[in-house]
Structures are given as C-alpha cells and as structure tokens.
C-alpha cells in the first residue's frame, strides 16, 4: 500500500507554524476542562531585544527563549480521499489515505526553567491595548 | 486554510517585537486533532517532500516506512513529557483593515503528544525474491496473460511495477536495483525471474551458436545473437535478457552498428558451476572435471571465481564441495548471520568475507557488523581470526 505525501505549497511558501514548549503541564481548572476553546492561557512577553521570553500563566512566570530547530518539523494532516467513481465491490483500501503537508516549523519558544511564583497580581509591564483579566487557571 | 483563527497566529508570535507581548489562548477549534502529526525531517529531504516525491509504503501488518525516490526510512514515534503547544498561522484571508481593534492572539490548536522521526534503513527486498519466485518464467507454461482477471494474476505470482511498489518497502531506485540484482526481466509488463534451467538452455544455445558462426565472445553483435536465438524459437526478450545476465555492453548502438556485448567469464563460469552442483555435494576432483568440461573453449575458469558461491569441506582425507550462493541468503544482517552460523559454526575471515561484503546497514561500517553480530577468536596475533555466533 502506498500513501502519497502531498504538498500544495512551494518551497518558500509553506505556511510557518510555531511551537511553544513547556516542561511540565498546563492544566485548566476542572470546571473549564471541557470548554477550553478560546480561553486565554497566558501572556507571552518579550521584554528586550534579546530572543528571551517570559510566559505568564496564572500566577506563574516562566522564562525561556526562541531557538531555531536543528531539523525542521513538518505538520502533516491525515486525510481520507474518496473516489466518487468507485464501485461498491471494489477494494475498501482504495478509498485511500493521504497525507498532506500543511505547515512547517523552524523555530520554537522553549521554556525550561522552574516557574517563578508571582506573589501579587501580575502587573502588565507593557502597555496593551486592552486590559486582560487573569485567566481561569490554577496550577 | 480551513482553520478559522484570530488575528495573530504563529507569525505574530514568532515576530514578537522587543518590549511587546501577545496573548496566548486556546484556539476556537482546539482539540485532540488526531489527524495532525509532526514529522522531523532533514533539511536535505525537504525538496523531495515539497515536490510530492515522497510516499509511505507498507502493508497493514508491517511497520510503515517513508520512501524518497532513492532512500528508505523507518518512521519512529517519540513521545514527549513536555507540553508542546502547536500554533498555526493566522488566516491569510483576513486583512489588516478589518478588526484592527481586536487583540492580537496566538492560538493553540493542539497539544502535540509526540514527534515522528526518520531513521534511514536498508530497503526490505527479501520479499521481492519471494514474490517473483512464485512464478518463474518458463515460456512453455505461459498462458495468455491478458485473458486472466486481475485477481487471478495476483494469485499466479504475476506483478507489474506498480504491484511491486505496493508490496515492497523500498524506494523506487532501491527497488530497481533489487530487480537488477535478482536478474529479473520485464516481460509483457510483468517483472519475472526466469527459471534457472531455462536460462541454462538459452545460454548453452547462445554459446553453441557462437562456436558454429565463429562469433567472438568479446564482441557479440546483439542483432545477430538475438536474431539467431529467435530463429531457434526463443522469445526475443529472453535472448536479450541472456546477454544482460551473462554479459556487459561493449558498444552503444548507433545507426548501422547495433549494440555489442562481451560475455563475462566469471558469470558464465559460475553459471556452469551451479549447474554441475545442482545434484548436491561432490568430491572436489569430480567437480573440477565436470566443471572444466562445461566451460566454453575460449574461456578459462579459476577456482577463485567461485568465492561466495561454494563451500569447501574436508571430510576425512577427502575434500568436498557444494553450492552455497550468497544470492540465496537473507539480506538483513541479523538473518544473514543466523543462516551463516547454522551452516558453519566457525568461519575464518577469508571464507566469511564473500558472504557478508554485500550487507549494508546505513551508518554502520562492515567492521561494525562483525562487532555487532559475531564473536572473534584469535589465539595469537599472527593466527587466523575465527568468527562464531554471539
């Protein structure tokens, strides 16, 4: 069986995705676990011109940096390709599976440090257009 | 992209300017997205992938491999205990004029549980020989292939190129090399291995004709050879295959000069050695007698030619010889050494070498193979090293 790996994008135009990687877990409070969509996780800040970042989740602050990946990652999507002309008694394996490259990842923002507990409500050090209330996360 | 997303996305996150921040939230379509996978690849494989030259190959009971046009890779899934948030690019159809007062958000579509990595492996070609040996080509047995149903063809061990690609875990280039190594020939669109006895008849006829017509074995004219064999009743494609199997091309055809071939002494001598040893082991003197009788007059045979083709044993005062061809052995190192040590518990290097020099593990040199699969014994530094199973 052969599954083609397809790519609709050209070399220089493959959509770039990003990765934020944390050691440890981010958990939502139990009441929110089934409806995570659109919920804020936290705030990613770049305090200076260095590639250093902080990630504030709830009352914890993580420190990390943006690093290029040694080898690029491809984002692949599994698809079932249905052939409308197939007859009923043809091989079921012929509604073939396809893999499509839908993105490429060349950099990640990696947080390796122990989270620093913020003992008071995090004050935005950077002016934002909109004040965001703390998210519904404990840790 | 079908992913509806907020303004921002991966680009906004990766291009975050100094002294600024971006909110990170779960995507409106956040979920397990089991259909999305991450594959780590070498930069050098990128052109092949982006130009649709890569595929996954394997049956449902095999571990899947990824094949580029020339190489084969095992696909291994590595889990991670880290939280890997996957952030897609934002919807390109959104323009910056609309919703400019909405916050810039980087949205997480999925938490990745692992990353797939590629490990280069040798192509799995042992199956190829098994498939093609289901129905070796013998002209007198041939039925009208076109009249058979597709399913019957499969049962009858008849495979076209596409059928082989479907069943063999190897890249196209490696599959072609495997077919060449098996001396397979494409007849009427099907890849076939020709029955040994039949090839012997064709070769013997070719040599017979060469003597009758005074042809030089170093400059056989393709048109003459094939023409005469065809007149003798052999299919044209097989006559040509005989030249391909036992010879090498000397001259490319152009205009009135057709292609010319030279018969390879070694392959012809090996062929006749195999024929002589078909009945089982023989005493060395008898073998040498029989073998020499079969060698064409203008060729000379030497025992060294049979390296990797025969095994010699002393039983009492007598020396015996029997066929043992490297081409009949498994191609994966583990299986190869099992068979070799079953045949003989201890091997001297000079005897072992012809039987392992074709083995290949990407990234492992041949010395590494010995270290990995054998135990070496060498009582003194000038004694011949002896290898046995680990």
Coordinates of C-alpha atoms in Angstrom, one line a residue:
Chain A
X1 CA 0.0 0.0 0.0
X2 CA 1.3 3.4 -0.9
X3 CA 0.3 6.7 0.7
X4 CA 1.5 9.7 -1.1
X5 CA 2.7 12.6 0.9
X6 CA 1.3 15.6 -0.8
X7 CA 2.3 19.2 -0.5
X8 CA 0.3 22.0 -2.1
X9 CA 2.8 24.7 -1.1
X10 CA 6.1 25.6 -2.8
X11 CA 9.4 25.6 -1.0
X12 CA 9.3 29.2 0.0
X13 CA 5.7 29.5 0.7
X14 CA 5.0 26.6 3.1
X15 CA 2.9 28.1 6.0
X16 CA 5.0 28.5 9.1
X17 CA 3.6 27.3 12.3
X18 CA 5.1 27.8 15.7
X19 CA 5.7 25.8 18.8
X20 CA 5.7 26.8 22.4
X21 CA 7.2 24.1 24.5
X22 CA 7.0 23.9 28.3
X23 CA 8.5 21.4 30.7
X24 CA 5.6 20.4 32.9
X25 CA 1.9 20.7 32.3
X26 CA -0.6 23.4 31.9
X27 CA -4.0 22.4 33.4
X28 CA -7.3 24.2 33.4
X29 CA -9.5 24.2 36.5
X30 CA -11.8 21.2 36.4
X31 CA -14.9 23.3 35.6
X32 CA -13.3 24.6 32.4
X33 CA -11.8 21.3 31.1
X34 CA -14.5 20.6 28.6
X35 CA -14.7 24.0 27.1
X36 CA -11.2 25.2 26.6
X37 CA -11.8 26.8 23.2
X38 CA -11.0 30.5 23.2
X39 CA -9.9 30.5 26.8
X40 CA -6.8 32.5 27.4
X41 CA -3.8 30.5 28.6
X42 CA -1.4 33.3 29.4
X43 CA 0.7 36.1 28.2
X44 CA 3.9 35.8 26.1
X45 CA 6.2 38.7 26.6
X46 CA 9.5 39.7 25.0
X47 CA 11.0 42.2 27.4
X48 CA 14.0 43.3 25.5
X49 CA 15.7 43.0 22.1
X50 CA 17.2 39.6 23.0
X51 CA 15.4 36.4 22.0
X52 CA 14.4 35.9 25.6
X53 CA 10.7 35.5 26.5
X54 CA 8.6 35.2 29.6
X55 CA 5.3 33.3 29.7
X56 CA 2.9 34.1 32.4
X57 CA 0.3 31.5 33.1
X58 CA -2.0 32.3 36.1
X59 CA 0.3 33.3 38.9
X60 CA 3.5 31.7 37.5
X61 CA 6.1 33.2 35.2
X62 CA 8.3 31.0 33.0
X63 CA 11.5 32.2 31.3
X64 CA 12.6 30.9 28.0
X65 CA 14.0 31.7 24.6
X66 CA 13.2 31.3 20.9
X67 CA 15.5 28.8 19.3
X68 CA 15.8 27.5 15.8
X69 CA 15.1 23.8 15.4
X70 CA 18.0 21.7 14.4
X71 CA 15.8 19.9 11.9
X72 CA 12.6 21.4 10.6
X73 CA 9.3 19.8 11.6
X74 CA 6.5 19.3 9.1
X75 CA 2.9 19.5 10.1
X76 CA 1.1 16.6 8.4
X77 CA -2.6 16.1 8.1
X78 CA -4.1 12.7 7.5
X79 CA -7.0 12.7 5.0
X80 CA -9.2 10.1 3.5
X81 CA -9.5 10.6 -0.2
X82 CA -12.9 9.3 -1.5
X83 CA -13.2 8.5 -5.1
X84 CA -16.8 9.1 -6.2
X85 CA -16.4 6.8 -9.2
X86 CA -15.6 3.7 -7.1
X87 CA -17.9 0.8 -7.5
X88 CA -19.4 -0.9 -4.4
X89 CA -17.5 -4.1 -4.7
X90 CA -14.0 -2.5 -5.1
X91 CA -11.3 -2.9 -2.5
X92 CA -12.1 -0.9 0.7
X93 CA -8.5 0.0 0.9
X94 CA -8.8 2.0 -2.2
X95 CA -10.5 4.9 -0.6
X96 CA -7.0 5.8 0.0
X97 CA -5.5 7.6 2.9
X98 CA -3.4 10.7 2.0
X99 CA -1.0 12.8 4.0
X100 CA -0.7 16.4 3.3
X101 CA 2.0 18.8 4.4
X102 CA 0.1 21.8 5.7
X103 CA 2.9 23.6 7.5
X104 CA 6.5 23.7 8.5
X105 CA 8.0 24.6 11.9
X106 CA 11.5 26.0 12.0
X107 CA 11.6 27.7 15.4
X108 CA 10.2 27.0 18.9
X109 CA 9.9 29.1 22.0
X110 CA 11.2 26.8 24.7
X111 CA 10.7 27.3 28.5
X112 CA 13.0 25.1 30.6
X113 CA 13.1 26.9 33.9
X114 CA 11.1 26.4 37.1
X115 CA 8.2 28.7 37.1
X116 CA 8.6 31.7 39.3
X117 CA 5.6 32.4 41.5
X118 CA 4.3 35.9 41.3
X119 CA 3.1 36.8 44.7
X120 CA 0.8 39.6 43.6
X121 CA -1.5 40.1 40.7
X122 CA 0.7 40.3 37.6
X123 CA 1.1 43.9 36.6
X124 CA 1.4 44.4 32.9
X125 CA 4.9 45.9 32.4
X126 CA 4.0 46.6 28.8
X127 CA 1.2 48.8 27.6
X128 CA -1.5 46.8 26.0
X129 CA -4.5 47.9 24.0
X130 CA -6.8 46.0 26.2
X131 CA -6.5 45.0 29.8
X132 CA -6.8 41.3 30.1
X133 CA -8.3 39.8 33.3
X134 CA -6.4 36.9 34.8
X135 CA -7.4 33.6 33.1
X136 CA -9.3 30.8 34.9
X137 CA -6.2 28.8 35.6
X138 CA -4.7 27.5 38.8
X139 CA -1.7 25.4 38.6
Chain B
X1 CA -6.7 27.1 5.4
X2 CA -9.8 25.8 7.0
X3 CA -8.7 26.7 10.5
X4 CA -10.6 29.7 11.5
X5 CA -8.3 31.8 13.7
X6 CA -7.9 35.1 15.3
X7 CA -5.6 37.7 14.0
X8 CA -2.0 37.0 15.0
X9 CA -1.2 33.3 14.9
X10 CA 2.3 31.8 14.5
X11 CA 3.7 34.8 12.6
X12 CA 2.7 37.3 15.3
X13 CA 4.2 35.1 17.9
X14 CA 7.5 34.5 16.1
X15 CA 7.8 38.1 15.1
X16 CA 7.2 39.5 18.5
X17 CA 9.0 42.7 18.8
X18 CA 11.1 43.8 21.7
X19 CA 9.1 45.3 24.6
X20 CA 5.9 43.8 23.4
X21 CA 3.6 40.9 24.3
X22 CA 1.0 38.7 22.8
X23 CA -1.8 36.9 24.5
X24 CA -1.9 33.1 24.1
X25 CA -5.2 31.3 24.1
X26 CA -6.8 28.0 23.1
X27 CA -7.9 28.1 19.5
X28 CA -11.6 28.3 18.8
X29 CA -11.1 24.8 17.3
X30 CA -8.7 23.5 19.9
X31 CA -8.9 19.7 20.3
X32 CA -7.1 16.4 20.0
X33 CA -6.8 16.7 16.2
X34 CA -5.5 13.2 15.9
X35 CA -5.2 13.7 12.2
X36 CA -2.4 16.2 12.7
X37 CA 1.1 14.9 13.1
X38 CA 4.6 16.3 13.4
X39 CA 7.4 14.8 11.4
X40 CA 11.0 15.8 11.9
X41 CA 13.0 15.8 8.6
X42 CA 16.4 16.6 7.4
X43 CA 16.7 19.9 5.5
X44 CA 18.0 17.9 2.6
X45 CA 14.8 15.9 2.3
X46 CA 12.6 19.0 2.1
X47 CA 12.8 19.4 -1.7
X48 CA 11.6 15.9 -2.3
X49 CA 8.7 16.3 0.1
X50 CA 7.6 19.7 -1.2
X51 CA 7.7 18.4 -4.8
X52 CA 5.5 15.4 -4.0
X53 CA 8.2 12.8 -4.5
X54 CA 7.8 11.1 -1.1
X55 CA 5.4 8.3 0.0
X56 CA 4.7 6.0 2.8
X57 CA 4.9 2.3 2.0
X58 CA 3.9 -0.9 3.7
X59 CA 1.1 -3.4 4.3
X60 CA -1.1 -3.1 7.3
X61 CA 1.0 -5.7 9.2
X62 CA 4.3 -4.0 8.5
X63 CA 6.0 -1.1 10.2
X64 CA 5.5 1.8 7.9
X65 CA 8.5 3.3 6.0
X66 CA 8.9 6.6 4.3
X67 CA 10.4 6.5 0.8
X68 CA 12.0 9.2 -1.2
X69 CA 13.0 8.5 -4.8
X70 CA 16.2 6.8 -3.6
X71 CA 16.1 6.0 0.1
X72 CA 14.0 4.3 2.7
X73 CA 13.4 5.5 6.3
X74 CA 11.8 3.8 9.2
X75 CA 9.2 6.1 10.9
X76 CA 9.6 6.2 14.7
X77 CA 7.3 8.0 17.1
X78 CA 9.0 9.6 20.0
X79 CA 6.7 10.7 22.8
X80 CA 7.5 13.7 24.9
X81 CA 6.6 14.6 28.5
X82 CA 6.8 18.3 27.7
X83 CA 3.8 20.3 26.7
X84 CA 4.2 21.2 23.1
X85 CA 1.7 23.8 22.1
X86 CA 1.1 23.9 18.3
X87 CA 0.3 27.4 17.0
X88 CA -1.0 27.6 13.4
X89 CA -0.5 30.6 11.1
X90 CA -3.4 33.0 11.1
X91 CA -6.0 33.0 8.4
X92 CA -4.4 34.7 5.4
X93 CA -7.7 35.9 4.1
X94 CA -8.0 38.3 7.0
X95 CA -6.8 41.7 6.0
X96 CA -5.3 44.1 8.4
X97 CA -8.0 46.7 7.9
X98 CA -10.8 44.6 9.4
X99 CA -11.0 44.0 13.1
X100 CA -8.0 46.1 13.8
X101 CA -9.2 46.8 17.3
X102 CA -9.3 43.1 18.2
X103 CA -6.5 41.9 20.3
X104 CA -3.6 40.1 18.7
X105 CA -3.8 36.5 19.9
X106 CA -1.6 33.5 19.3
X107 CA -4.0 30.5 19.3
X108 CA -3.0 27.0 20.3
X109 CA -4.7 24.4 18.1
X110 CA -3.4 21.3 19.6
X111 CA -1.0 19.9 22.3
X112 CA 1.4 17.6 20.5
X113 CA 2.0 14.3 22.2
X114 CA 5.0 13.3 20.2
X115 CA 7.1 13.8 17.2
X116 CA 7.8 11.3 14.4
X117 CA 11.4 10.9 13.4
X118 CA 13.1 9.2 10.4
X119 CA 15.8 6.7 10.7
X120 CA 17.5 5.6 7.4
X121 CA 17.2 1.8 6.9
X122 CA 18.2 -0.7 4.3
X123 CA 15.3 -1.5 1.9
X124 CA 13.4 -4.6 2.7
X125 CA 14.0 -6.6 -0.5
X126 CA 13.9 -10.2 0.6
X127 CA 10.1 -10.2 -0.1
X128 CA 10.8 -9.2 -3.7
X129 CA 12.6 -12.5 -4.4
X130 CA 9.8 -14.5 -2.7
X131 CA 7.2 -12.8 -4.8
X132 CA 9.0 -13.3 -8.1
X133 CA 9.8 -16.9 -7.3
X134 CA 6.1 -17.7 -7.0
X135 CA 6.0 -18.0 -10.8
X136 CA 9.4 -18.1 -12.6
X137 CA 9.2 -17.5 -16.3
X138 CA 9.0 -20.6 -18.4
X139 CA 7.8 -19.9 -21.9
X140 CA 6.1 -23.3 -22.5
X141 CA 4.0 -22.8 -19.3
X142 CA 2.8 -19.4 -20.3
X143 CA -0.9 -18.8 -20.7
X144 CA -2.3 -15.8 -22.4
X145 CA -1.8 -13.3 -19.6
X146 CA -4.2 -10.7 -20.9
X147 CA -7.1 -13.0 -20.5
X148 CA -6.6 -13.5 -16.8
X149 CA -8.6 -11.5 -14.3
X150 CA -6.7 -9.0 -12.1
X151 CA -7.2 -11.1 -9.0
X152 CA -6.0 -14.3 -10.7
X153 CA -2.9 -12.6 -11.9
X154 CA -2.1 -11.7 -8.3
X155 CA -2.6 -15.3 -7.2
X156 CA -0.5 -16.5 -10.0
X157 CA 2.5 -14.5 -8.8
X158 CA 2.4 -12.0 -11.6
X159 CA 3.5 -8.5 -10.7
X160 CA 3.7 -5.3 -12.6
X161 CA 5.9 -2.5 -11.4
X162 CA 3.0 -0.8 -9.5
X163 CA 2.1 -4.1 -7.8
X164 CA 5.7 -4.4 -6.6
X165 CA 5.7 -0.8 -5.3
X166 CA 2.6 -1.6 -3.4
X167 CA 4.1 -4.6 -1.7
X168 CA 7.8 -3.9 -1.2
X169 CA 9.1 -1.4 1.4
X170 CA 11.8 0.2 -0.7
X171 CA 12.3 3.4 -2.7
X172 CA 11.9 3.3 -6.4
X173 CA 15.6 3.4 -7.0
X174 CA 16.3 0.7 -4.5
X175 CA 13.5 -1.5 -5.9
X176 CA 15.0 -1.1 -9.4
X177 CA 18.4 -2.1 -8.0
X178 CA 16.8 -5.1 -6.3
X179 CA 15.3 -6.2 -9.6
X180 CA 18.7 -5.9 -11.3
X181 CA 20.4 -7.8 -8.5
X182 CA 17.8 -10.6 -9.0
X183 CA 18.4 -10.5 -12.7
X184 CA 14.6 -10.0 -13.1
X185 CA 13.3 -9.1 -16.5
X186 CA 10.1 -7.3 -17.5
X187 CA 8.1 -9.4 -20.0
X188 CA 4.8 -8.1 -21.3
X189 CA 4.7 -5.6 -18.4
X190 CA 5.3 -8.1 -15.7
X191 CA 8.5 -8.5 -13.7
X192 CA 9.7 -12.1 -13.9
X193 CA 12.6 -14.2 -12.7
X194 CA 13.5 -16.7 -15.4
X195 CA 13.6 -20.3 -14.4
X196 CA 17.2 -21.4 -14.0
X197 CA 17.0 -24.5 -16.2
X198 CA 15.5 -22.4 -18.9
X199 CA 18.3 -19.8 -18.7
X200 CA 20.8 -22.7 -19.0
X201 CA 19.2 -23.8 -22.2
X202 CA 19.3 -20.3 -23.7
X203 CA 22.9 -19.7 -22.7
X204 CA 24.0 -23.0 -24.0
X205 CA 22.3 -22.3 -27.3
X206 CA 24.0 -18.9 -27.4
X207 CA 27.4 -20.5 -26.9
X208 CA 26.7 -23.2 -29.4
X209 CA 25.7 -20.6 -32.0
X210 CA 28.9 -18.7 -31.2
X211 CA 31.0 -21.7 -32.0
X212 CA 29.0 -22.5 -35.2
X213 CA 29.3 -19.0 -36.5
X214 CA 32.7 -18.1 -35.3
X215 CA 31.5 -15.2 -33.1
X216 CA 33.9 -13.6 -30.7
X217 CA 32.6 -13.8 -27.2
X218 CA 34.2 -10.4 -26.6
X219 CA 32.2 -8.7 -29.3
X220 CA 28.9 -10.4 -29.8
X221 CA 26.6 -8.4 -32.1
X222 CA 23.2 -8.1 -30.4
X223 CA 21.3 -8.2 -33.6
X224 CA 23.0 -11.4 -34.7
X225 CA 22.7 -13.2 -31.4
X226 CA 19.1 -12.2 -30.7
X227 CA 18.1 -12.9 -34.3
X228 CA 19.6 -16.4 -34.3
X229 CA 18.1 -17.3 -30.9
X230 CA 14.7 -16.0 -32.1
X231 CA 15.0 -18.2 -35.1
X232 CA 15.7 -21.1 -32.8
X233 CA 12.4 -20.5 -31.1
X234 CA 13.3 -18.4 -28.1
X235 CA 11.4 -15.2 -27.3
X236 CA 13.3 -12.1 -28.3
X237 CA 13.1 -10.5 -24.8
X238 CA 14.7 -13.6 -23.3
X239 CA 17.5 -13.7 -25.8
X240 CA 18.3 -10.1 -24.8
X241 CA 18.0 -11.0 -21.2
X242 CA 20.6 -13.7 -21.6
X243 CA 23.1 -11.1 -22.8
X244 CA 22.1 -8.8 -19.9
X245 CA 22.6 -11.6 -17.4
X246 CA 25.8 -13.0 -18.5
X247 CA 27.5 -10.1 -20.3
X248 CA 28.1 -6.5 -20.4
X249 CA 27.5 -4.0 -23.1
X250 CA 30.6 -3.0 -25.0
X251 CA 29.2 -0.7 -27.6
X252 CA 26.1 1.5 -27.7
X253 CA 24.1 1.0 -30.8
X254 CA 24.1 3.8 -33.4
X255 CA 23.0 3.8 -37.0
X256 CA 24.1 0.6 -38.8
X257 CA 26.2 -0.6 -35.9
X258 CA 24.0 -2.4 -33.4
X259 CA 24.9 -2.9 -29.8
X260 CA 27.7 -5.2 -29.0
X261 CA 28.2 -7.4 -25.9
X262 CA 31.0 -9.2 -24.2
X263 CA 30.3 -12.3 -22.2
X264 CA 31.6 -12.1 -18.7
X265 CA 33.8 -15.0 -18.0
X266 CA 33.1 -15.1 -14.3
X267 CA 29.3 -15.1 -14.6
X268 CA 29.4 -17.8 -17.2
X269 CA 31.7 -20.0 -15.2
X270 CA 29.6 -19.5 -12.0
X271 CA 26.6 -20.5 -14.0
X272 CA 28.1 -23.8 -15.1
X273 CA 29.5 -24.5 -11.6
X274 CA 25.9 -24.1 -10.3
X275 CA 24.6 -26.5 -13.0
X276 CA 27.2 -29.1 -12.0
X277 CA 26.5 -28.8 -8.3
X278 CA 22.7 -29.0 -8.8
X279 CA 22.7 -32.6 -7.7
X280 CA 24.3 -31.9 -4.3
X281 CA 27.8 -32.1 -2.9
X282 CA 30.6 -33.6 -4.9
X283 CA 34.2 -34.6 -4.4
X284 CA 36.5 -31.8 -5.5
X285 CA 38.2 -33.8 -8.3
X286 CA 34.9 -34.8 -9.8
X287 CA 33.6 -31.3 -9.6
X288 CA 36.6 -29.8 -11.3
X289 CA 36.5 -32.4 -14.1
X290 CA 32.8 -31.8 -14.8
X291 CA 33.1 -28.0 -14.5
X292 CA 36.0 -27.8 -16.9
X293 CA 34.1 -29.8 -19.5
X294 CA 31.3 -27.3 -19.5
X295 CA 33.4 -24.1 -19.7
X296 CA 33.3 -22.7 -23.3
X297 CA 36.5 -23.3 -25.2
X298 CA 37.7 -19.8 -25.3
X299 CA 37.2 -19.1 -21.6
X300 CA 39.3 -20.1 -18.6
X301 CA 37.9 -20.8 -15.2
X302 CA 39.7 -20.4 -11.9
X303 CA 38.5 -21.6 -8.5
X304 CA 38.7 -18.1 -7.1
X305 CA 35.7 -17.1 -9.3
X306 CA 33.5 -19.2 -7.0
X307 CA 34.0 -17.1 -3.9
X308 CA 30.7 -16.6 -2.3
X309 CA 29.2 -19.4 -4.4
X310 CA 30.5 -22.6 -3.0
X311 CA 31.6 -24.1 0.3
X312 CA 34.6 -26.5 0.6
X313 CA 34.9 -29.0 3.4
X314 CA 37.4 -31.6 4.4
X315 CA 35.7 -34.9 5.5
X316 CA 38.4 -37.3 6.4
X317 CA 41.0 -37.4 3.6
X318 CA 38.6 -36.1 1.0
X319 CA 37.7 -32.6 0.0
X320 CA 34.1 -32.0 -0.8
X321 CA 32.4 -29.0 -2.5
X322 CA 28.8 -27.9 -2.6
X323 CA 26.8 -24.9 -3.8
X324 CA 26.2 -22.1 -1.3
X325 CA 25.5 -18.9 -3.0
X326 CA 25.4 -15.5 -1.3
X327 CA 22.5 -14.6 -3.5
X328 CA 20.4 -17.2 -1.8
X329 CA 20.9 -15.7 1.7
X330 CA 18.7 -13.2 3.5
X331 CA 19.7 -9.5 3.0
X332 CA 19.1 -8.4 6.6
X333 CA 22.3 -8.7 8.7
X334 CA 20.6 -10.5 11.7
X335 CA 19.0 -13.2 9.4
X336 CA 22.2 -13.5 7.3
X337 CA 24.4 -14.3 10.3
X338 CA 21.8 -16.8 11.6
X339 CA 22.0 -18.7 8.4
X340 CA 25.7 -18.5 8.1
X341 CA 26.4 -19.8 11.6
X342 CA 23.8 -22.5 11.1
X343 CA 25.7 -23.6 8.1
X344 CA 29.0 -23.5 9.9
X345 CA 29.7 -22.7 13.5
X346 CA 33.1 -21.2 12.9
X347 CA 34.3 -19.1 9.9
X348 CA 37.7 -17.9 9.0
X349 CA 37.7 -14.4 7.7
X350 CA 38.7 -15.3 4.2
X351 CA 35.8 -17.6 3.9
X352 CA 33.3 -15.3 5.7
X353 CA 34.1 -12.1 3.8
X354 CA 32.5 -13.0 0.4
X355 CA 29.3 -13.8 2.3
X356 CA 28.9 -10.6 4.1
X357 CA 30.5 -7.9 1.9
X358 CA 27.2 -7.1 0.3
X359 CA 25.5 -6.4 3.6
X360 CA 24.6 -2.9 4.4
X361 CA 23.3 -1.1 7.4
X362 CA 23.2 2.6 6.9
X363 CA 25.6 4.3 9.2
X364 CA 27.4 1.0 10.2
X365 CA 30.7 0.2 8.5
X366 CA 31.5 -3.5 7.9
X367 CA 33.8 -3.8 10.9
X368 CA 30.8 -2.7 13.0
X369 CA 28.8 -5.5 11.5
X370 CA 31.3 -8.0 12.8
X371 CA 31.4 -6.5 16.2
X372 CA 27.7 -6.5 16.5
X373 CA 26.9 -10.0 15.2
X374 CA 29.9 -12.2 15.8
X375 CA 32.4 -13.2 18.4
X376 CA 36.0 -13.1 17.3
X377 CA 38.6 -15.5 18.5
X378 CA 42.3 -15.0 17.7
X379 CA 44.6 -17.0 19.9
X380 CA 47.8 -15.3 18.8
X381 CA 48.3 -12.1 16.8
X382 CA 49.5 -14.0 13.8
X383 CA 46.8 -16.7 13.9
X384 CA 43.9 -16.5 11.5
X385 CA 40.9 -14.9 13.3
X386 CA 37.9 -17.1 13.6
X387 CA 34.3 -15.8 13.9
X388 CA 31.4 -17.5 15.6
X389 CA 27.9 -16.6 16.7
X390 CA 27.5 -14.1 19.5

